Amino acid sequence: MAEGPLLDAAMIETILLTLKLAGVTTVVLLLVGTPLAWWLSRAGGLWKEVVATIVALPIVLPPTVLGFYLLIAMGPNSPLTAILGRKLSFTFEGLVVGSVIYSLPFVVNPIRNAFEAMGPRPMEVAATLRASPLDAFFTVALPLALPGLFTGAILGFAHTVGEFGVILMIGGGIPGETKVLSVTIFDYVETLQWDKAHVLAGGMLAMSFAVILAMLLVERRLNRARQ
Amino acid sequence: MIGAAFRGRLGSFDLDAAFEVPGQGITALFGPSGCGKTTVLRAIAGLMRLPEGTLRVNGETWQEGRRFVPPHRRAVGYVFQEASLFPHLSVMGNLTFGMRRHRGSSPIGLDEVVDLLGIGRLFDRHPTQLSGGERQRVAIGRALLSQPQLLLMDEPLSALDRFSKDDILPYLERLHAALSIPVLYVSHDIAEVERLADTLVLMEAGRVRAAGPIADLLADPALPLIHMPQPAAVIDGEVVSTDPRYGLSEIAVPGGRLVVSGDLGPPGMRRRLRIPANDVSLGRHAPLDTTILNALPARIEGAEPTPDHQVTVRLALGADGKGAALLARISRKSWDRLDLKPGELVVARLKAVALAEPAPPLSTRVTPAARTATS
């Protein structure tokens, strides 16, 4: 282990940046993923399957493939850049967009499962008790799907923290802007700073373990309260 | 007045159900499982939209042509087969869910409903901490507090065991007496229907076979009800007097007076009597020396033979034959021996025990809450 403090300024910066990216991404994921999950749980027909497939693609695609297309989409010559007036690649916002797409299935699927497990009955009951569909969504569907929302948020957050390939493709490693933990660890290993890599890697391992264990315990409690 | 007409494809058969029932009292939608009763109820609530339908409730059109009022804008209360309480809300939260969303005057108050259903002690409980019967009572209260103009009940007792069922029936009878809201009640249990319904809509394979007052339909020879193994007549009457010495009450019914065991309440109280056809025998003359308390003149309207060498005799109470309908199941041998014929005057002898209402008056009952506490 090296001399000096366990964490240096650069490491703290990269940890804070990673937490910020994961936090912002999780909020966006919940805002986008919840309505999408609701629609997927209620809709029928071919469209639903097509959309569900697109949402699931990041699970099977190599991150480099996803990152490659995102790089093109957010690069200097893309229509998106023309509309926005600036390119998103190699920016924090670009990382958020990439992370949202990359983690979408991990958030949408648990929420969708929670909505489907609920069945149609609670919404029917709410309708016969004068609740408009929107009212019933917020006062019945969302509270009932809370365990799913919780699982989705945790998975989205953790998955974003652990993301590497997509980030490398679209963000590179600009300190304070796009250089997140996974990229930093890669850099330390490449430059043979194994001790620093140990600190970050070990920290991530411990955090991931704690997060998943906490999630399972909370989920168990939430489910028990319902039965 | 509730006028409904629905058409559509329903699984293996076509639904084509049209009926008109009074805008008061309890109307039972009765028929075998899978005949489309629940579909009709769901269509009335607006939970499903049948391609062709017309629905008018007390002067308001809820469905006609392209007009379709969404369920949350219909003033219905719906009690599902399973209580379906919201698991994320307390009993209080469930009860007030619809109440808080109702606009306008609230003739049905929280205190009144809580009192009527005996759910006052349950307020802070969670739905998982209630017995089956308690859950269903809360569900009924929740539906009532949304201030419906029409209460829809989809076999509210069928998911309950016998014990919880007996728990709820008196509450339903109480609702019937206390509230002026019309109730549509889906059931495949004739005993429930005989006990609760004023009007009967008889359904068969997606169609309405008959609709009308329950007493008429039970005795209608063209309908299957009279041909059931244990047919019965229901007669609504009014308490005239009670005799505490013998524990008997006298009930005035159309075409006569009947003596019923039990203190059935103060004079003027409405009571329903259920008289199984097997508990009625016939004679030419008033019995001179018998333990039977009730022997009333009645006129023979007709007779339906049964497969097991018996005859179900349709009677109308009173010497003029204009009173309530009564059924008697007697052996064919007796029918022939007495040489009975339609139009003739006979004396119907009723076993007094058969006259008692299934439930004793509420005041004398063990409180249901105390009983469920042990279940």
XYZ file of C-alpha atoms in Angstrom:
602
model
C 0.000 0.000 0.000
C 1.313 3.470 -0.908
C 2.231 6.250 1.517
C -0.186 9.077 2.342
C -3.937 9.147 2.641
C -6.036 6.244 1.448
C -7.892 8.447 -1.039
C -6.242 11.314 -2.895
C -8.047 14.328 -4.397
C -8.309 12.761 -7.836
C -9.889 9.638 -6.408
C -12.421 11.630 -4.400
C -13.287 13.645 -7.486
C -13.886 10.507 -9.494
C -16.006 8.929 -6.723
C -18.185 12.043 -6.438
C -18.559 12.237 -10.206
C -19.602 8.593 -10.341
C -22.193 9.085 -7.610
C -23.519 12.183 -9.371
C -23.783 10.341 -12.684
C -25.535 7.374 -11.066
C -27.885 9.627 -9.099
C -28.928 11.776 -12.046
C -29.259 8.694 -14.241
C -31.457 6.945 -11.665
C -33.811 9.900 -11.381
C -34.116 10.130 -15.171
C -34.551 6.360 -15.389
C -37.441 6.399 -12.911
C -39.121 9.296 -14.702
C -38.791 7.615 -18.107
C -38.959 3.989 -17.047
C -42.076 4.099 -14.881
C -44.505 5.309 -17.573
C -42.810 2.978 -20.059
C -43.177 0.035 -17.667
C -46.828 0.930 -17.084
C -47.499 1.027 -20.805
C -45.708 -2.287 -21.331
C -47.725 -3.897 -18.543
C -51.083 -2.745 -19.940
C -50.658 -2.589 -23.726
C -51.272 -5.490 -26.037
C -50.350 -6.379 -29.563
C -47.163 -6.403 -31.602
C -46.038 -2.870 -30.747
C -45.621 -3.780 -27.138
C -43.279 -6.658 -28.012
C -41.254 -4.472 -30.375
C -40.769 -1.800 -27.738
C -40.026 -4.409 -25.072
C -37.348 -5.855 -27.355
C -35.724 -2.459 -27.904
C -35.717 -1.838 -24.149
C -34.091 -5.241 -23.568
C -31.355 -4.821 -26.215
C -28.704 -3.399 -23.838
C -28.796 -6.693 -21.924
C -27.489 -8.665 -24.903
C -25.525 -6.069 -26.902
C -21.818 -5.680 -26.160
C -21.365 -2.254 -24.536
C -18.971 -1.356 -27.320
C -21.700 -1.795 -29.916
C -24.119 0.367 -27.960
C -21.340 2.863 -27.242
C -20.355 2.961 -30.901
C -23.842 3.907 -32.061
C -24.257 6.378 -29.209
C -20.936 7.980 -30.158
C -22.168 8.425 -33.708
C -25.537 9.723 -32.541
C -23.966 12.231 -30.204
C -20.958 13.107 -32.326
C -20.278 16.381 -34.218
C -21.992 15.350 -37.458
C -25.204 13.815 -36.091
C -28.714 15.243 -36.506
C -29.042 15.247 -32.706
C -26.068 17.564 -32.419
C -27.559 19.801 -35.121
C -30.823 20.051 -33.171
C -29.181 20.663 -29.793
C -26.562 23.028 -31.210
C -23.743 21.190 -29.425
C -22.382 17.697 -29.282
C -23.059 15.426 -26.312
C -20.134 13.064 -26.714
C -17.346 13.624 -24.191
C -19.720 15.542 -21.871
C -21.405 14.664 -18.580
C -24.851 15.026 -20.215
C -23.746 12.559 -22.878
C -22.830 10.054 -20.167
C -26.275 10.496 -18.595
C -27.996 9.797 -21.925
C -25.810 6.760 -22.550
C -26.283 5.445 -19.016
C -30.052 5.859 -19.166
C -30.263 3.800 -22.340
C -27.774 1.234 -21.089
C -29.523 0.720 -17.720
C -33.102 1.052 -18.956
C -33.972 -2.682 -18.929
C -32.721 -3.056 -15.367
C -35.182 -0.410 -14.220
C -38.118 -1.087 -16.548
C -38.309 -4.834 -15.975
C -38.780 -4.898 -12.185
C -41.286 -2.040 -12.358
C -43.163 -3.732 -15.177
C -43.237 -7.003 -13.230
C -44.620 -5.180 -10.199
C -47.370 -3.581 -12.298
C -48.222 -6.920 -13.879
C -48.264 -8.762 -10.552
C -50.811 -6.242 -9.321
C -53.350 -7.446 -11.892
C -56.200 -5.351 -13.270
C -58.355 -5.478 -10.145
C -56.922 -2.576 -8.060
C -57.338 -0.172 -10.961
C -60.891 -1.398 -11.512
C -61.693 -0.904 -7.862
C -60.234 2.600 -8.012
C -62.318 3.423 -11.091
C -65.527 2.318 -9.379
C -64.527 4.571 -6.473
C -64.467 7.635 -8.772
C -60.694 7.794 -9.252
C -59.698 8.974 -12.740
C -57.025 6.841 -14.445
C -54.291 9.366 -13.591
C -55.470 9.662 -9.991
C -55.566 5.868 -9.661
C -52.087 5.578 -11.168
C -50.593 7.812 -8.494
C -52.693 6.709 -5.532
C -53.028 2.980 -6.246
C -50.677 1.666 -8.938
C -47.507 3.457 -7.802
C -47.862 2.618 -4.087
C -48.603 -1.011 -4.947
C -45.575 -1.175 -7.247
C -43.283 0.397 -4.654
C -41.126 -2.730 -4.151
C -40.597 -2.884 -7.926
C -39.742 0.813 -8.116
C -37.298 0.367 -5.276
C -35.617 -2.621 -6.930
C -35.488 -0.762 -10.240
C -33.895 2.310 -8.678
C -31.230 0.283 -6.885
C -30.416 -1.803 -9.925
C -30.292 1.283 -12.157
C -27.984 3.072 -9.735
C -25.678 0.101 -9.226
C -25.587 -0.754 -12.898
C -24.642 2.825 -13.785
C -21.865 2.850 -11.190
C -20.498 -0.349 -12.674
C -20.719 0.750 -16.297
C -17.470 0.760 -18.271
C -17.635 -0.051 -21.974
C -20.267 2.451 -23.010
C -18.605 5.215 -20.973
C -15.243 4.521 -22.503
C -16.745 4.694 -25.995
C -18.685 7.953 -25.563
C -16.954 9.774 -22.755
C -13.339 8.963 -22.624
C -11.823 10.037 -19.354
C -11.899 13.802 -18.844
C -11.214 14.329 -15.108
C -14.135 15.974 -13.306
C -16.351 15.698 -16.386
C -16.458 12.104 -17.593
C -13.789 10.186 -15.721
C -15.817 7.825 -13.546
C -14.662 5.059 -11.197
C -14.562 2.171 -13.627
C -12.479 4.161 -16.091
C -10.185 5.368 -13.317
C -9.527 1.823 -12.147
C -8.707 0.843 -15.705
C -6.234 3.760 -15.891
C -4.568 2.807 -12.602
C -4.107 -0.750 -13.775
C -2.721 0.389 -17.118
C -0.253 2.666 -15.387
C 0.614 -0.048 -12.852
C -0.759 1.853 -9.834
C -2.138 -1.356 -8.372
C -2.487 -0.049 -4.859
C -4.871 2.688 -5.951
C -6.736 0.224 -8.129
C -7.075 -2.000 -5.076
C -8.662 0.747 -3.017
C -11.246 1.647 -5.629
C -11.971 -1.900 -6.762
C -12.283 -3.150 -3.196
C -14.530 -0.233 -2.334
C -16.791 -0.975 -5.274
C -16.952 -4.652 -4.420
C -17.943 -3.861 -0.849
C -20.488 -1.270 -1.950
C -22.075 -3.560 -4.532
C -22.384 -6.319 -1.966
C -23.933 -3.954 0.566
C -26.339 -2.467 -1.951
C -27.652 -5.785 -3.234
C -27.956 -7.242 0.264
C -29.821 -4.135 1.476
C -32.090 -4.316 -1.548
C -32.992 -7.937 -0.913
C -33.686 -7.260 2.749
C -35.856 -4.216 2.091
C -37.725 -6.054 -0.657
C -38.387 -8.914 1.688
C -39.822 -6.541 4.259
C -41.978 -4.720 1.741
C -43.355 -7.988 0.407
C -44.035 -9.323 3.868
C -45.971 -6.199 4.791
C -48.276 -6.840 1.843
C -49.217 -10.400 2.662
C -85.637 2.540 -13.325
C -82.609 0.708 -14.667
C -82.762 -0.257 -18.308
C -79.948 -2.331 -19.741
C -79.424 -3.989 -23.111
C -76.086 -5.471 -24.065
C -74.936 -7.508 -27.032
C -71.553 -8.956 -27.802
C -69.490 -12.065 -28.235
C -68.547 -13.717 -24.973
C -66.205 -16.658 -25.209
C -68.162 -19.565 -26.601
C -71.560 -17.884 -26.788
C -73.250 -14.645 -27.722
C -74.377 -12.314 -25.017
C -77.709 -10.720 -25.764
C -79.152 -9.541 -22.509
C -81.826 -6.921 -22.081
C -83.844 -6.179 -18.977
C -85.543 -3.398 -17.117
C -85.734 -3.450 -13.337
C -87.085 -1.042 -10.718
C -84.782 1.685 -9.444
C -85.142 0.425 -5.890
C -84.754 -2.726 -3.866
C -82.459 -5.649 -4.546
C -82.455 -7.175 -7.991
C -80.708 -10.512 -8.320
C -79.003 -11.503 -11.560
C -79.329 -15.223 -11.177
C -78.135 -18.058 -13.371
C -75.592 -20.855 -13.657
C -71.870 -20.055 -13.652
C -70.690 -18.707 -16.973
C -74.075 -17.472 -18.167
C -72.855 -13.877 -18.461
C -74.094 -12.398 -15.180
C -70.755 -10.931 -14.203
C -70.196 -9.607 -17.714
C -73.495 -7.739 -17.524
C -72.527 -6.314 -14.147
C -69.105 -5.227 -15.417
C -70.716 -3.625 -18.445
C -73.069 -1.701 -16.164
C -70.120 -0.451 -14.127
C -68.295 0.491 -17.325
C -65.392 -1.833 -16.492
C -65.878 -3.450 -19.872
C -67.367 -2.046 -23.002
C -69.597 -4.302 -25.011
C -69.747 -3.262 -28.658
C -73.498 -2.794 -28.593
C -75.160 -1.547 -25.483
C -77.691 0.806 -24.029
C -77.750 1.598 -20.345
C -79.947 4.064 -18.507
C -79.876 4.444 -14.761
C -82.468 6.661 -13.073
C -82.796 8.898 -16.113
C -79.077 9.146 -16.898
C -77.662 7.545 -20.022
C -74.378 5.789 -19.318
C -74.059 4.008 -22.638
C -75.806 4.425 -25.951
C -74.409 4.290 -29.464
C -71.012 5.973 -29.292
C -71.659 7.472 -25.891
C -69.795 5.657 -23.144
C -69.385 7.197 -19.712
C -66.073 5.982 -18.201
C -66.417 4.000 -14.964
C -65.045 6.711 -12.687
C -67.796 9.086 -13.844
C -70.574 6.591 -13.125
C -72.198 6.796 -9.723
C -71.884 3.073 -9.035
C -70.557 1.208 -6.072
C -69.029 -2.137 -6.969
C -68.441 -4.980 -4.547
C -66.229 -7.629 -6.088
C -66.251 -11.334 -5.380
C -63.034 -10.978 -3.411
C -63.052 -7.934 -1.151
C -60.154 -6.423 -3.131
C -59.251 -3.931 -0.439
C -56.249 -1.762 -1.240
C -53.381 -3.476 0.586
C -51.419 -0.235 0.954
C -54.194 1.502 2.877
C -55.708 0.966 6.316
C -59.380 0.124 6.741
C -60.032 3.845 7.208
C -58.035 4.697 4.080
C -60.025 2.149 2.132
C -63.373 3.375 3.445
C -62.703 7.001 2.599
C -61.044 6.397 -0.800
C -64.251 6.868 -2.769
C -65.819 9.235 -0.258
C -63.034 11.781 -0.737
C -63.428 11.682 -4.504
C -67.174 12.178 -4.519
C -68.431 15.650 -5.384
C -71.745 16.970 -4.206
C -73.971 16.051 -1.315
C -73.259 12.907 0.683
C -76.480 11.333 1.892
C -74.628 8.266 3.150
C -72.516 9.191 6.147
C -69.431 7.450 7.485
C -70.973 6.931 10.912
C -74.118 5.453 9.424
C -72.213 2.973 7.259
C -69.831 2.009 10.039
C -72.778 1.409 12.309
C -74.747 -0.506 9.692
C -71.839 -2.835 8.920
C -70.364 -3.089 12.398
C -66.840 -2.103 11.325
C -66.142 0.643 13.863
C -63.445 -1.260 15.713
C -61.499 -2.034 12.547
C -60.534 1.515 11.485
C -56.804 1.368 12.162
C -56.316 -2.208 11.064
C -54.591 -3.307 7.930
C -56.622 -5.374 5.426
C -54.394 -8.380 6.126
C -55.516 -8.316 9.756
C -59.188 -8.829 8.933
C -61.214 -12.009 8.590
C -62.833 -12.779 5.238
C -66.206 -11.556 6.417
C -64.765 -8.353 7.873
C -62.896 -7.634 4.655
C -66.059 -7.987 2.619
C -67.986 -5.741 5.015
C -65.319 -3.057 4.660
C -65.510 -3.445 0.880
C -69.276 -2.957 1.007
C -68.851 0.106 3.222
C -66.214 1.508 0.883
C -68.558 1.129 -2.078
C -71.481 2.731 -0.216
C -69.416 5.715 0.902
C -68.643 6.635 -2.703
C -72.318 7.721 -2.691
C -73.517 5.461 -5.498
C -76.873 5.716 -7.187
C -76.592 2.032 -7.906
C -74.809 -0.634 -5.908
C -73.429 -3.568 -7.893
C -72.475 -6.742 -6.050
C -70.730 -9.590 -7.851
C -71.293 -12.722 -5.762
C -70.016 -10.931 -2.675
C -70.424 -14.033 -0.539
C -69.144 -16.766 -2.832
C -65.503 -16.431 -1.781
C -66.464 -16.786 1.884
C -66.904 -19.882 3.988
C -70.293 -20.774 5.436
C -69.442 -19.098 8.720
C -68.484 -15.736 7.213
C -71.467 -15.945 4.870
C -73.900 -16.185 7.737
C -72.043 -13.248 9.195
C -72.665 -10.974 6.257
C -76.200 -11.888 5.216
C -77.864 -10.057 8.126
C -75.864 -6.949 7.245
C -77.079 -7.158 3.679
C -80.645 -7.494 4.908
C -80.072 -4.466 7.094
C -78.720 -2.482 4.148
C -81.756 -3.452 2.196
C -84.013 -2.049 4.876
C -81.970 1.069 5.620
C -80.889 2.339 2.209
C -82.931 3.430 -0.748
C -80.163 2.717 -3.284
C -81.054 0.076 -5.847
C -78.820 -2.989 -5.708
C -77.926 -5.362 -8.527
C -76.754 -8.592 -6.993
C -75.125 -11.365 -9.010
C -75.536 -14.832 -7.563
C -75.745 -18.471 -8.507
C -76.996 -19.455 -5.052
C -80.782 -19.622 -4.961
C -80.845 -19.548 -1.153
C -79.146 -16.148 -1.144
C -81.475 -14.896 -3.815
C -84.604 -16.102 -1.999
C -83.434 -14.381 1.092
C -82.435 -11.015 -0.359
C -83.928 -10.285 -3.749
C -87.091 -8.374 -4.545
C -86.705 -8.671 -8.268
C -85.127 -11.507 -10.174
C -83.423 -11.465 -13.552
C -83.022 -15.059 -14.637
C -80.130 -15.586 -17.064
C -79.251 -18.528 -19.239
C -76.351 -18.799 -21.692
C -75.997 -15.078 -22.253
C -79.691 -14.328 -22.472
C -82.310 -13.078 -20.068
C -84.861 -15.818 -19.651
C -87.224 -13.827 -17.447
C -87.301 -10.757 -15.212
C -89.843 -9.827 -12.579
C -90.818 -9.982 -8.902
C -89.118 -12.940 -7.256
C -92.322 -14.487 -5.876
C -93.794 -14.657 -9.378
C -90.711 -16.176 -10.981
C -90.258 -18.802 -8.269
C -93.750 -20.126 -8.991
C -93.745 -19.711 -12.758
C -94.278 -23.142 -14.362
C -92.528 -22.028 -17.554
C -89.298 -21.319 -15.674
C -86.824 -23.819 -14.211
C -87.009 -22.545 -10.616
C -90.180 -24.435 -9.724
C -88.624 -27.616 -11.108
C -85.619 -27.498 -8.799
C -85.299 -30.358 -6.299
C -86.235 -28.088 -3.384
C -88.530 -25.358 -4.690
C -89.790 -22.722 -2.295
C -92.047 -19.720 -2.216
C -91.068 -16.399 -0.698
C -93.752 -14.209 0.786
C -93.210 -10.719 2.129
C -95.387 -9.865 5.087
C -95.776 -7.491 7.968
C -95.692 -8.277 11.688
C -99.169 -7.890 13.211
C -98.496 -8.968 16.749
C -96.155 -11.022 18.856
C -96.989 -13.466 21.608
C -94.084 -13.682 24.030
C -95.786 -16.445 26.046
C -95.390 -18.887 23.160
C -92.578 -17.120 21.364
C -94.674 -16.638 18.267
C -95.356 -13.783 15.875
C -98.304 -13.252 13.633
C -97.476 -12.064 10.143
C -99.986 -10.651 7.682
C -99.314 -11.768 4.136
C -101.405 -11.222 1.023
C -104.334 -13.612 1.394
C -103.972 -14.594 5.050
C -102.106 -14.511 8.310
C -99.314 -16.828 9.345
C -97.977 -17.719 12.749
C -94.201 -17.793 12.851
C -91.963 -18.807 15.704
C -89.734 -16.151 17.176
C -90.146 -12.524 18.150
C -89.985 -10.969 14.707
C -90.098 -7.352 15.786
C -92.642 -4.630 16.432
C -95.955 -4.483 14.564
C -95.521 -3.088 11.069
C -92.036 -4.577 10.615
C -91.515 -6.062 7.157
C -90.453 -9.691 7.175
C -89.769 -12.156 4.422
C -90.939 -15.701 4.803
C -89.509 -18.589 2.883
C -91.728 -21.613 2.621
C -90.223 -24.747 1.085
C -92.735 -26.669 -1.025
C -91.826 -29.841 0.875
C -93.152 -28.282 4.093
C -96.612 -27.669 2.691
C -99.310 -30.348 2.588
C -102.850 -30.053 1.259
C -106.275 -31.112 2.511
C -109.884 -30.644 1.586
C -110.872 -29.409 5.004
C -109.394 -27.439 7.837
C -107.627 -29.882 10.169
C -109.496 -30.454 13.408
C -106.889 -32.021 15.527
C -103.319 -31.255 14.589
C -100.106 -29.724 15.880
C -99.762 -27.624 12.766
C -100.410 -23.950 13.508
C -100.902 -22.698 10.006
C -103.757 -23.954 7.870
C -104.922 -21.456 5.275
C -107.411 -21.581 2.475
C -105.777 -21.435 -0.933
C -106.801 -21.961 -4.501
C -105.010 -24.414 -6.815
C -103.544 -22.591 -9.803
C -101.884 -25.531 -11.428
C -99.715 -28.571 -10.871
C -96.368 -29.637 -12.277
C -95.446 -33.302 -12.162
C -91.922 -34.135 -11.040
C -89.790 -37.049 -12.292
C -90.005 -38.803 -8.895
C -93.795 -39.354 -8.821
C -94.561 -36.180 -7.002
C -96.511 -33.088 -7.936
C -95.542 -29.467 -7.330
C -98.842 -27.709 -6.761
C -99.050 -23.988 -7.422
C -101.374 -22.239 -5.005
C -102.642 -18.744 -4.349
C -103.464 -17.938 -0.749
C -106.957 -16.811 0.272
C -110.428 -18.110 -0.361
C -110.597 -15.834 -3.408
C -107.265 -17.121 -4.648
C -105.842 -13.599 -5.021
C -103.157 -13.766 -2.329
C -99.479 -14.645 -2.320
C -98.155 -17.542 -4.369
C -97.369 -20.734 -2.463
C -95.922 -24.052 -3.580
C -96.724 -27.504 -2.198
C -94.887 -30.659 -3.129
C -97.077 -33.711 -2.559
C -97.051 -37.261 -3.810
C -98.898 -38.049 -6.988
C -100.864 -40.626 -5.063
C -102.217 -37.965 -2.690
C -103.040 -35.743 -5.659
C -105.085 -38.517 -7.239
C -106.628 -39.760 -3.993
C -107.976 -36.306 -3.116
C -108.885 -35.844 -6.765
C -107.454 -32.308 -6.743
C -107.878 -30.082 -9.786
C -106.778 -26.571 -10.749
C -109.301 -23.970 -9.629
C -110.343 -25.885 -6.541
C -110.205 -24.506 -3.026
C -108.027 -26.420 -0.581
C -106.509 -25.920 2.835
C -102.742 -25.580 2.816
C -101.071 -26.787 5.984
C -97.692 -25.290 6.748
C -95.263 -26.530 9.333
C -94.618 -23.537 11.581
C -90.917 -24.220 11.863
C -90.504 -23.746 8.145
C -91.760 -20.228 8.354
C -89.020 -18.678 10.388
C -86.675 -16.384 8.559
C -83.196 -17.842 8.225
C -81.787 -15.207 10.551
C -83.312 -14.249 13.867
C -83.727 -10.498 14.385
C -80.433 -8.681 14.640
C -81.039 -7.490 18.178
C -80.983 -11.035 19.473
C -77.937 -12.163 17.543
C -74.506 -12.690 18.930
C -72.475 -9.838 17.524
C -70.693 -11.110 14.449
C -67.487 -9.357 15.422
C -67.315 -11.390 18.606
C -67.759 -14.581 16.653
C -65.179 -13.876 13.980
C -62.637 -13.028 16.610
C -62.291 -16.720 17.238
C -62.103 -17.716 13.581
